[in-house]
Short mmCIF file of C-alpha atoms and ligand atoms in Angstrom, two decimals:
data_model
loop_
_atom_site.label_atom_id
_atom_site.label_comp_id
_atom_site.label_asym_id
_atom_site.label_seq_id
_atom_site.Cartn_x
_atom_site.Cartn_y
_atom_site.Cartn_z
CA MET L 1 42.39 -14.96 13.02
CA LEU L 2 40.43 -17.94 14.25
CA THR L 3 39.76 -16.33 17.62
CA GLN L 4 38.54 -13.26 15.81
CA THR L 5 35.96 -15.29 13.87
CA ILE L 6 34.79 -17.05 17.00
CA ASN L 7 34.56 -13.73 18.77
CA GLU L 8 32.49 -12.27 15.90
CA GLU L 9 30.15 -15.23 16.00
CA LYS L 10 29.67 -14.81 19.72
CA LEU L 11 29.00 -11.09 19.34
CA LEU L 12 26.53 -11.71 16.55
CA ALA L 13 24.70 -14.30 18.64
CA GLU L 14 24.48 -11.87 21.55
CA PHE L 15 23.30 -9.12 19.22
CA GLU L 16 20.56 -11.27 17.74
CA ALA L 17 19.50 -12.53 21.16
CA LYS L 18 19.00 -8.91 22.23
CA ILE L 19 16.98 -8.14 19.11
CA ASN L 20 14.77 -11.17 19.69
CA ALA L 21 14.23 -10.14 23.32
CA GLU L 22 13.11 -6.66 22.11
CA ILE L 23 16.08 -4.97 23.79
CA LYS L 24 17.08 -1.84 21.87
CA ILE L 25 20.52 -1.62 20.30
CA GLU L 26 22.37 1.49 21.49
CA PRO L 27 25.15 3.46 19.73
CA LYS L 28 28.08 2.02 21.73
CA ASP L 29 26.87 -1.60 21.43
CA TRP L 30 28.50 -4.00 19.01
CA MET L 31 26.48 -4.35 15.79
CA PRO L 32 27.11 -6.11 12.46
CA ASP L 33 28.45 -3.88 9.68
CA GLU L 34 25.42 -4.65 7.54
CA TYR L 35 23.09 -3.46 10.31
CA ARG L 36 25.02 -0.20 10.67
CA LYS L 37 25.10 0.35 6.91
CA HIS L 38 21.40 -0.31 6.53
CA LEU L 39 20.60 2.18 9.30
CA ILE L 40 22.92 4.84 7.88
CA ARG L 41 21.20 4.53 4.51
CA GLN L 42 17.64 4.40 5.85
CA MET L 43 17.96 7.07 8.55
CA SER L 44 19.79 9.57 6.36
CA GLN L 45 17.24 9.06 3.59
CA HIS L 46 14.54 9.67 6.18
CA ALA L 47 16.25 12.85 7.46
CA HIS L 48 16.81 14.20 3.94
CA SER L 49 13.14 13.54 3.12
CA GLU L 50 11.99 15.68 6.05
CA VAL L 51 14.20 18.55 4.91
CA ILE L 52 13.63 18.35 1.15
CA GLY L 53 9.92 17.92 1.86
CA MET L 54 9.86 21.49 3.15
CA GLN L 55 10.32 22.80 -0.40
CA PRO L 56 7.04 21.82 -2.10
CA GLU L 57 5.07 23.16 0.87
CA GLY L 58 7.25 26.23 1.35
CA ASN L 59 6.23 27.13 -2.19
CA TRP L 60 2.78 28.11 -0.83
CA ILE L 61 3.57 30.01 2.37
CA THR L 62 3.33 33.43 0.73
CA ARG L 63 0.16 32.44 -1.13
CA ALA L 64 -1.79 30.80 1.70
CA PRO L 65 -5.43 31.92 1.41
CA SER L 66 -5.75 33.27 4.97
CA LEU L 67 -3.65 34.26 7.97
CA ARG L 68 -4.93 31.17 9.79
CA SER L 69 -3.80 28.82 7.03
CA LYS L 70 -0.47 30.61 6.72
CA LYS L 71 0.27 30.21 10.43
CA ILE L 72 -0.65 26.54 10.28
CA LEU L 73 1.49 25.89 7.22
CA LEU L 74 4.46 27.69 8.79
CA ALA L 75 4.15 25.61 11.97
CA LYS L 76 3.85 22.40 9.97
CA ILE L 77 6.92 23.14 7.87
CA GLN L 78 8.89 24.15 10.96
CA ASP L 79 8.03 20.75 12.45
CA GLU L 80 9.43 19.05 9.35
CA GLY L 81 12.70 20.94 9.78
CA GLY L 82 12.73 19.72 13.38
CA HIS L 83 12.11 16.15 12.25
CA GLY L 84 15.10 16.41 9.95
CA LEU L 85 17.22 17.56 12.90
CA TYR L 86 16.04 14.76 15.23
CA LEU L 87 16.89 12.25 12.55
CA TYR L 88 20.29 13.70 11.63
CA SER L 89 21.24 13.61 15.32
CA ALA L 90 20.04 10.03 15.66
CA ALA L 91 21.90 9.02 12.49
CA GLU L 92 25.11 10.70 13.68
CA THR L 93 25.28 8.22 16.56
CA LEU L 94 26.25 5.65 13.92
CA GLY L 95 29.57 7.42 13.47
CA VAL L 96 28.88 9.57 10.41
CA SER L 97 29.11 13.37 10.68
CA ARG L 98 26.30 15.69 9.64
CA ASP L 99 28.67 17.28 7.18
CA GLN L 100 29.12 13.90 5.51
CA PHE L 101 25.39 13.23 5.30
CA ILE L 102 24.84 16.57 3.55
CA GLN L 103 27.74 15.90 1.20
CA TRP L 104 26.32 12.49 0.21
CA LEU L 105 22.97 14.15 -0.50
CA HIS L 106 24.60 16.77 -2.72
CA GLU L 107 26.64 14.12 -4.54
CA GLY L 108 23.49 12.12 -5.23
CA LYS L 109 24.79 9.20 -3.14
CA ALA L 110 21.96 9.53 -0.62
CA LYS L 111 18.32 9.65 -1.61
CA TYR L 112 15.18 11.25 -0.24
CA SER L 113 11.58 10.18 -0.74
CA SER L 114 10.73 10.52 -4.43
CA VAL L 115 7.28 11.93 -3.63
CA PHE L 116 8.90 15.32 -3.07
CA ASN L 117 9.95 15.47 -6.70
CA TYR L 118 6.38 16.30 -7.72
CA PRO L 119 5.31 19.95 -7.98
CA THR L 120 2.67 21.73 -5.84
CA LEU L 121 0.51 23.42 -8.46
CA ASN L 122 -2.19 24.99 -6.31
CA TRP L 123 -3.52 25.30 -2.76
CA ALA L 124 -5.39 21.99 -2.92
CA ASP L 125 -2.01 20.28 -3.23
CA ILE L 126 -1.13 21.51 0.26
CA GLY L 127 -4.25 19.74 1.50
CA ALA L 128 -3.41 16.58 -0.42
CA ILE L 129 0.17 16.54 0.86
CA GLY L 130 -0.83 16.88 4.52
CA TRP L 131 -3.55 14.30 4.23
CA LEU L 132 -1.96 11.73 1.91
CA VAL L 133 1.82 12.25 2.02
CA ASP L 134 1.97 12.86 5.76
CA GLY L 135 -0.66 10.14 6.19
CA ALA L 136 1.56 7.64 4.40
CA ALA L 137 4.63 8.85 6.32
CA ILE L 138 2.75 8.44 9.62
CA THR L 139 1.78 4.86 8.78
CA ASN L 140 5.44 4.09 8.23
CA GLN L 141 6.66 6.05 11.26
CA VAL L 142 4.19 4.54 13.71
CA SER L 143 5.59 1.15 12.74
CA LEU L 144 9.18 2.41 13.07
CA GLN L 145 8.60 3.46 16.69
CA ARG L 146 9.32 -0.21 17.39
CA THR L 147 12.55 -0.33 15.35
CA SER L 148 15.43 -2.11 17.09
CA TYR L 149 17.86 0.85 17.06
CA GLY L 150 17.30 2.95 20.21
CA PRO L 151 18.04 6.47 18.89
CA TYR L 152 15.92 5.87 15.77
CA SER L 153 13.04 4.53 17.82
CA ARG L 154 13.12 7.49 20.21
CA ALA L 155 13.20 9.97 17.32
CA MET L 156 10.15 8.22 15.83
CA VAL L 157 8.17 8.47 19.07
CA ARG L 158 8.82 12.21 19.18
CA ILE L 159 7.98 12.65 15.50
CA CYS L 160 4.74 10.67 15.67
CA LYS L 161 3.47 12.92 18.47
CA GLU L 162 3.85 15.90 16.15
CA GLU L 163 2.60 14.31 12.94
CA SER L 164 -1.08 13.86 13.67
CA PHE L 165 -1.76 17.58 13.37
CA HIS L 166 -0.05 17.52 9.96
CA GLN L 167 -2.49 15.04 8.57
CA ARG L 168 -5.52 16.71 10.09
CA GLN L 169 -4.67 20.16 8.78
CA GLY L 170 -4.32 18.71 5.27
CA TYR L 171 -7.58 16.82 5.51
CA GLU L 172 -9.32 19.95 6.77
CA ILE L 173 -8.16 21.87 3.68
CA MET L 174 -9.61 19.16 1.43
CA TRP L 175 -12.86 19.02 3.38
CA ARG L 176 -13.37 22.80 3.21
CA MET L 177 -12.82 22.72 -0.54
CA MET L 178 -15.33 19.90 -0.91
CA GLU L 179 -17.85 22.04 0.98
CA GLY L 180 -17.15 24.95 -1.36
CA THR L 181 -17.89 25.83 -4.98
CA VAL L 182 -17.87 23.37 -7.86
CA ASP L 183 -14.50 24.76 -8.96
CA GLN L 184 -13.05 24.18 -5.50
CA GLN L 185 -14.39 20.62 -5.50
CA LYS L 186 -12.75 20.04 -8.86
CA MET L 187 -9.46 21.37 -7.53
CA ALA L 188 -9.59 18.99 -4.59
CA GLN L 189 -10.39 16.01 -6.82
CA ASP L 190 -7.60 17.00 -9.20
CA ALA L 191 -5.17 17.08 -6.25
CA ILE L 192 -6.04 13.58 -5.04
CA ASP L 193 -5.86 12.38 -8.66
CA ARG L 194 -2.26 13.55 -8.84
CA TRP L 195 -1.08 12.64 -5.31
CA TRP L 196 -2.75 9.29 -4.69
CA TRP L 197 -0.32 7.14 -6.65
CA PRO L 198 2.87 8.94 -5.57
CA ALA L 199 1.65 8.49 -1.96
CA LEU L 200 1.24 4.74 -2.49
CA MET L 201 4.72 4.59 -4.02
CA MET L 202 6.18 6.10 -0.83
CA PHE L 203 6.08 2.63 0.74
CA GLY L 204 8.58 1.41 -1.85
CA PRO L 205 8.55 -1.56 -4.24
CA HIS L 206 6.47 -4.68 -3.63
CA ASP L 207 7.97 -7.09 -1.08
CA THR L 208 8.87 -9.50 -3.88
CA ASP L 209 11.02 -6.78 -5.51
CA SER L 210 12.59 -5.41 -2.35
CA PRO L 211 15.87 -7.29 -1.82
CA ARG L 212 16.94 -5.59 1.42
CA THR L 213 13.66 -6.11 3.25
CA SER L 214 14.36 -9.58 4.66
CA LEU L 215 17.53 -8.58 6.52
CA ALA L 216 15.88 -5.38 7.78
CA MET L 217 12.93 -7.43 9.04
CA LYS L 218 15.15 -10.09 10.61
CA TRP L 219 17.07 -7.48 12.60
CA ARG L 220 13.83 -5.58 13.25
CA ILE L 221 14.96 -2.32 11.71
CA LYS L 222 11.66 -2.54 9.87
CA ARG L 223 8.73 -4.14 11.66
CA GLU L 224 6.28 -4.39 8.77
CA SER L 225 6.93 -4.87 5.08
CA ASN L 226 6.30 -2.31 2.30
CA ASP L 227 3.13 -4.06 1.15
CA GLN L 228 1.73 -4.50 4.66
CA LEU L 229 2.18 -0.80 5.39
CA ARG L 230 0.75 0.25 2.02
CA GLU L 231 -2.37 -1.84 2.65
CA LYS L 232 -2.81 -0.34 6.11
CA PHE L 233 -2.65 3.14 4.61
CA ILE L 234 -5.12 2.34 1.83
CA ASN L 235 -7.59 0.75 4.20
CA LYS L 236 -7.76 3.72 6.51
CA THR L 237 -7.64 6.42 3.82
CA ILE L 238 -10.37 5.36 1.40
CA SER L 239 -13.22 5.94 3.84
CA GLN L 240 -11.74 9.35 4.69
CA ALA L 241 -11.96 10.20 0.98
CA GLU L 242 -15.53 8.93 0.69
CA ILE L 243 -16.76 10.90 3.69
CA ILE L 244 -15.88 14.21 2.05
CA GLY L 245 -16.97 13.11 -1.42
CA LEU L 246 -13.58 12.47 -3.05
CA LYS L 247 -12.86 9.55 -5.36
CA VAL L 248 -9.65 7.55 -5.27
CA PRO L 249 -8.28 7.52 -8.86
CA ASP L 250 -8.02 3.74 -9.13
CA PRO L 251 -10.51 2.20 -11.59
CA ASN L 252 -9.36 -1.31 -10.62
CA LEU L 253 -9.81 -0.89 -6.88
CA ILE L 254 -11.58 -3.90 -5.37
CA ARG L 255 -13.48 -3.81 -2.09
CA ASN L 256 -12.97 -7.14 -0.32
CA GLU L 257 -15.74 -8.77 1.69
CA ASP L 258 -14.03 -7.94 4.98
CA GLY L 259 -14.04 -4.21 4.12
CA THR L 260 -10.35 -4.06 3.12
CA PHE L 261 -9.21 -3.06 -0.36
CA LYS L 262 -7.05 -4.38 -3.14
CA HIS L 263 -5.47 -1.64 -5.22
CA GLY L 264 -4.89 -1.68 -8.98
CA ASP L 265 -1.43 -1.94 -10.52
CA ILE L 266 1.08 0.70 -9.52
CA ASN L 267 3.07 2.31 -12.32
CA TRP L 268 6.53 1.17 -11.25
CA ASP L 269 8.13 2.57 -14.40
CA GLU L 270 7.18 6.02 -13.22
CA PHE L 271 8.48 5.23 -9.73
CA TRP L 272 11.90 4.14 -11.00
CA GLN L 273 12.07 7.11 -13.37
CA VAL L 274 11.55 9.51 -10.47
CA VAL L 275 13.93 7.62 -8.16
CA GLY L 276 16.50 7.69 -10.96
CA GLY L 277 16.40 11.49 -11.12
CA ASN L 278 13.89 12.06 -13.91
CA GLY L 279 10.88 13.27 -11.92
CA PRO L 280 9.38 16.69 -12.61
CA CYS L 281 11.36 18.50 -9.86
CA ASN L 282 14.40 16.35 -8.97
CA GLN L 283 16.94 18.82 -10.27
CA GLN L 284 15.19 21.83 -8.77
CA ARG L 285 14.94 20.28 -5.28
CA LEU L 286 18.58 19.28 -5.09
CA GLU L 287 19.90 22.48 -6.64
CA HIS L 288 17.89 24.55 -4.20
CA HIS L 289 19.29 22.64 -1.22
CA PHE L 290 22.82 22.86 -2.59
CA ASN L 291 22.60 26.60 -3.26
CA VAL L 292 21.06 27.49 0.08
CA HIS L 293 23.71 25.43 1.87
CA LYS L 294 26.48 27.13 -0.09
CA GLU L 295 25.05 30.62 0.26
CA GLY L 296 24.63 30.09 4.00
CA ALA L 297 28.26 29.07 4.53
CA TRP L 298 29.20 32.60 5.65
CA VAL L 299 26.74 32.31 8.56
CA ARG L 300 28.41 29.13 9.79
CA GLU L 301 31.87 30.65 9.28
CA SER L 302 30.91 33.75 11.27
CA ALA L 303 29.51 31.62 14.06
CA ILE L 304 32.82 29.74 14.31
CA ALA L 305 34.80 33.01 14.29
CA TYR L 306 32.54 34.53 16.94
CA ASN L 307 32.91 31.50 19.17
CA ILE L 308 36.72 31.51 18.86
CA LYS L 309 36.90 35.22 19.68
CA HIS L 310 34.48 34.86 22.57
CA THR L 311 36.34 31.84 24.04
CA ASN L 312 39.73 33.61 23.82
CA ASN L 313 38.40 36.69 25.60
CA GLN L 314 37.22 34.74 28.62
CA MET A 1 37.90 23.81 18.10
CA GLU A 2 35.57 23.31 15.19
CA THR A 3 37.45 23.39 11.90
CA ARG A 4 35.15 21.63 9.47
CA ASP A 5 31.74 22.72 8.23
CA ASN A 6 29.70 20.49 10.49
CA GLN A 7 27.14 23.05 11.69
CA GLY A 8 28.79 23.43 15.07
CA GLN A 9 29.52 20.92 17.78
CA LEU A 10 27.12 18.42 19.31
CA TRP A 11 25.18 19.29 22.50
CA GLU A 12 22.90 17.04 24.53
CA VAL A 13 19.47 18.39 25.46
CA PHE A 14 17.77 17.71 28.81
CA ILE A 15 14.20 18.90 29.42
CA GLN A 16 12.38 19.41 32.70
CA SER A 17 8.72 18.86 31.89
CA LYS A 18 7.31 20.39 35.12
CA PRO A 19 8.79 22.37 38.02
CA GLY A 20 10.25 19.99 40.59
CA GLN A 21 10.76 17.11 38.17
CA ALA A 22 14.06 15.61 37.08
CA PHE A 23 15.64 16.73 33.83
CA LYS A 24 15.30 14.05 31.18
CA HIS A 25 17.43 13.51 28.10
CA ALA A 26 15.50 14.48 24.95
CA GLY A 27 18.08 14.33 22.16
CA SER A 28 20.79 16.52 20.74
CA VAL A 29 21.40 19.65 18.67
CA HIS A 30 24.28 21.27 16.86
CA ALA A 31 25.38 24.75 17.91
CA TYR A 32 28.44 26.97 17.92
CA ASP A 33 28.11 28.36 21.45
CA LYS A 34 26.02 28.20 24.63
CA ASN A 35 23.43 30.76 23.61
CA MET A 36 22.87 29.20 20.26
CA ALA A 37 22.65 25.76 21.87
CA ILE A 38 19.85 26.94 24.18
CA GLU A 39 17.97 28.64 21.36
CA ASN A 40 18.30 25.70 18.98
CA ALA A 41 17.14 23.31 21.70
CA ARG A 42 14.10 25.49 22.38
CA ASP A 43 13.17 25.66 18.70
CA THR A 44 13.80 21.98 18.08
CA TYR A 45 12.53 20.25 21.22
CA THR A 46 9.97 22.52 22.91
CA ARG A 47 7.55 23.74 20.28
CA ARG A 48 4.52 22.49 22.20
CA GLY A 49 5.10 23.43 25.81
CA GLU A 50 7.18 20.32 26.53
CA GLY A 51 9.28 22.00 29.17
CA THR A 52 9.72 24.45 32.02
CA GLY A 53 13.51 24.06 32.04
CA LEU A 54 16.37 23.16 29.70
CA TRP A 55 19.93 21.94 30.27
CA LEU A 56 22.47 21.93 27.46
CA ILE A 57 25.73 20.02 27.79
CA PRO A 58 28.45 19.60 25.15
CA SER A 59 28.35 15.89 24.23
CA SER A 60 32.14 15.70 24.53
CA GLU A 61 31.91 16.66 28.23
CA ILE A 62 29.70 13.75 29.20
CA VAL A 63 31.29 10.95 31.21
CA ALA A 64 29.42 7.70 30.73
CA VAL A 65 29.22 4.05 31.72
CA THR A 66 27.75 1.94 28.94
CA GLU A 67 25.92 -1.35 29.01
CA ASN A 68 29.10 -3.23 27.98
CA GLU A 69 30.85 -2.24 31.19
CA ALA A 70 27.73 -2.41 33.32
CA GLU A 71 28.18 -5.92 34.59
CA TYR A 72 31.47 -5.43 36.45
CA PHE A 73 30.91 -1.73 37.14
CA PHE A 74 27.66 -2.21 39.04
CA GLU A 75 28.53 -5.64 40.42
CA PRO A 76 29.55 -4.41 43.94
CA ALA A 77 25.98 -3.24 44.56
CA ASP A 78 24.40 -6.46 43.34
CA VAL A 79 25.71 -8.56 46.26
CA LYS A 80 24.57 -6.18 49.01
CA ILE A 81 21.03 -7.39 49.19
CA TYR A 82 20.75 -6.18 52.81
CA ARG A 83 20.32 -2.70 51.32
CA HIS A 84 16.75 -3.60 50.42
CA PRO A 85 13.93 -3.60 52.97
CA THR A 86 12.72 -7.00 51.74
CA PHE A 87 15.91 -8.55 53.20
CA TYR A 88 14.53 -8.17 56.74
CA ASN A 89 11.93 -10.15 58.65
CA VAL A 90 9.51 -8.53 61.04
CA PRO A 91 7.20 -10.20 63.56
CA GLU A 92 3.62 -10.97 62.59
CA GLY A 93 1.24 -8.03 63.10
CA VAL A 94 3.78 -5.24 62.60
CA THR A 95 2.42 -2.63 60.17
CA ASN A 96 3.36 0.78 58.85
CA MET A 97 7.04 -0.10 58.54
FE1 LIG N 401 7.82 14.85 9.37
FE1 LIG N 402 4.71 15.79 8.70
#
């Protein structure tokens, strides 16, 4: 018993020494239970977000205003499916099966980003999502490229390479609308009015209300805190809005002397309502995923049967 | 054989980025057989001309040495420093060697 404790202490010291030396932790390495649990929660939530996030955008594929925009939207959504797959694979290295991750999602034990529980009402929303929602996700993911867990870090590098087109295509939609008729300009402004705050909420609660942050920062799973990342995003996005004539819907926004910004109060009641399952589309998103998974079971069963038959005939 | 609904078994994906280059590990995919593994890897890992070649290997077939075992496993090579050119002296003025 005593030797076990001493052994654990030694392993923990070695683990932390590696983290401090910026050496990545790999799947077969010893790691504290808390580290593994945190990663399982964070990476599966990240994977589920990529996949569930396909729904609000998928809603507009058949109604894209041109062939060009339809091709772009299809490619973008296909990327998101790919991101989900990179992340599920990376998360599986922690010893949890893909089957289990999906089950936890369906049981409501695993979450996805609450921003995807808002509806996409018109084409301008596709612009706002690419620009703001992907923009916020990129800010977070660029930082996570330096996460201490090797498979997670490598998945982030791959994802970041693909993301920049996502944000640009969204911004281009907004820009074209702002160059268009008064009605189109109103649509674009209405979209940023509805998506701005949910995008800011994507970074999670303020650091003072985020109990798990300190451990995640200590073990370098996260490299920057929620508030730091949110500020980065705000500071780069506001000028992008101004250039095309859009206004950020924050009457209390303050421009600091050094050119950075201080945002007004975030409606955390709304945030917790949506996280708790009471957003406009929570039920729809989860039900859709559940039904498609269930209805597609015969495809997976046939693939197994085909493989067995094929292997036995060899 | 696969019995649970886990979207197939795990395969490791290796991509050759240009002809003549080594294949490099890119990640993994799930698939039920070889053909599906190749197609899934193409759709997941090479959507932007990342590769001229792909290798797919069932993860369970990989034999590996991990960092934990590295110290004693690679130790025999560490002491043979005469395998490196810097071990040897040459007279002043000798070049191109
Ligand atoms: Fe993504
Ligand atoms: Fe994206």
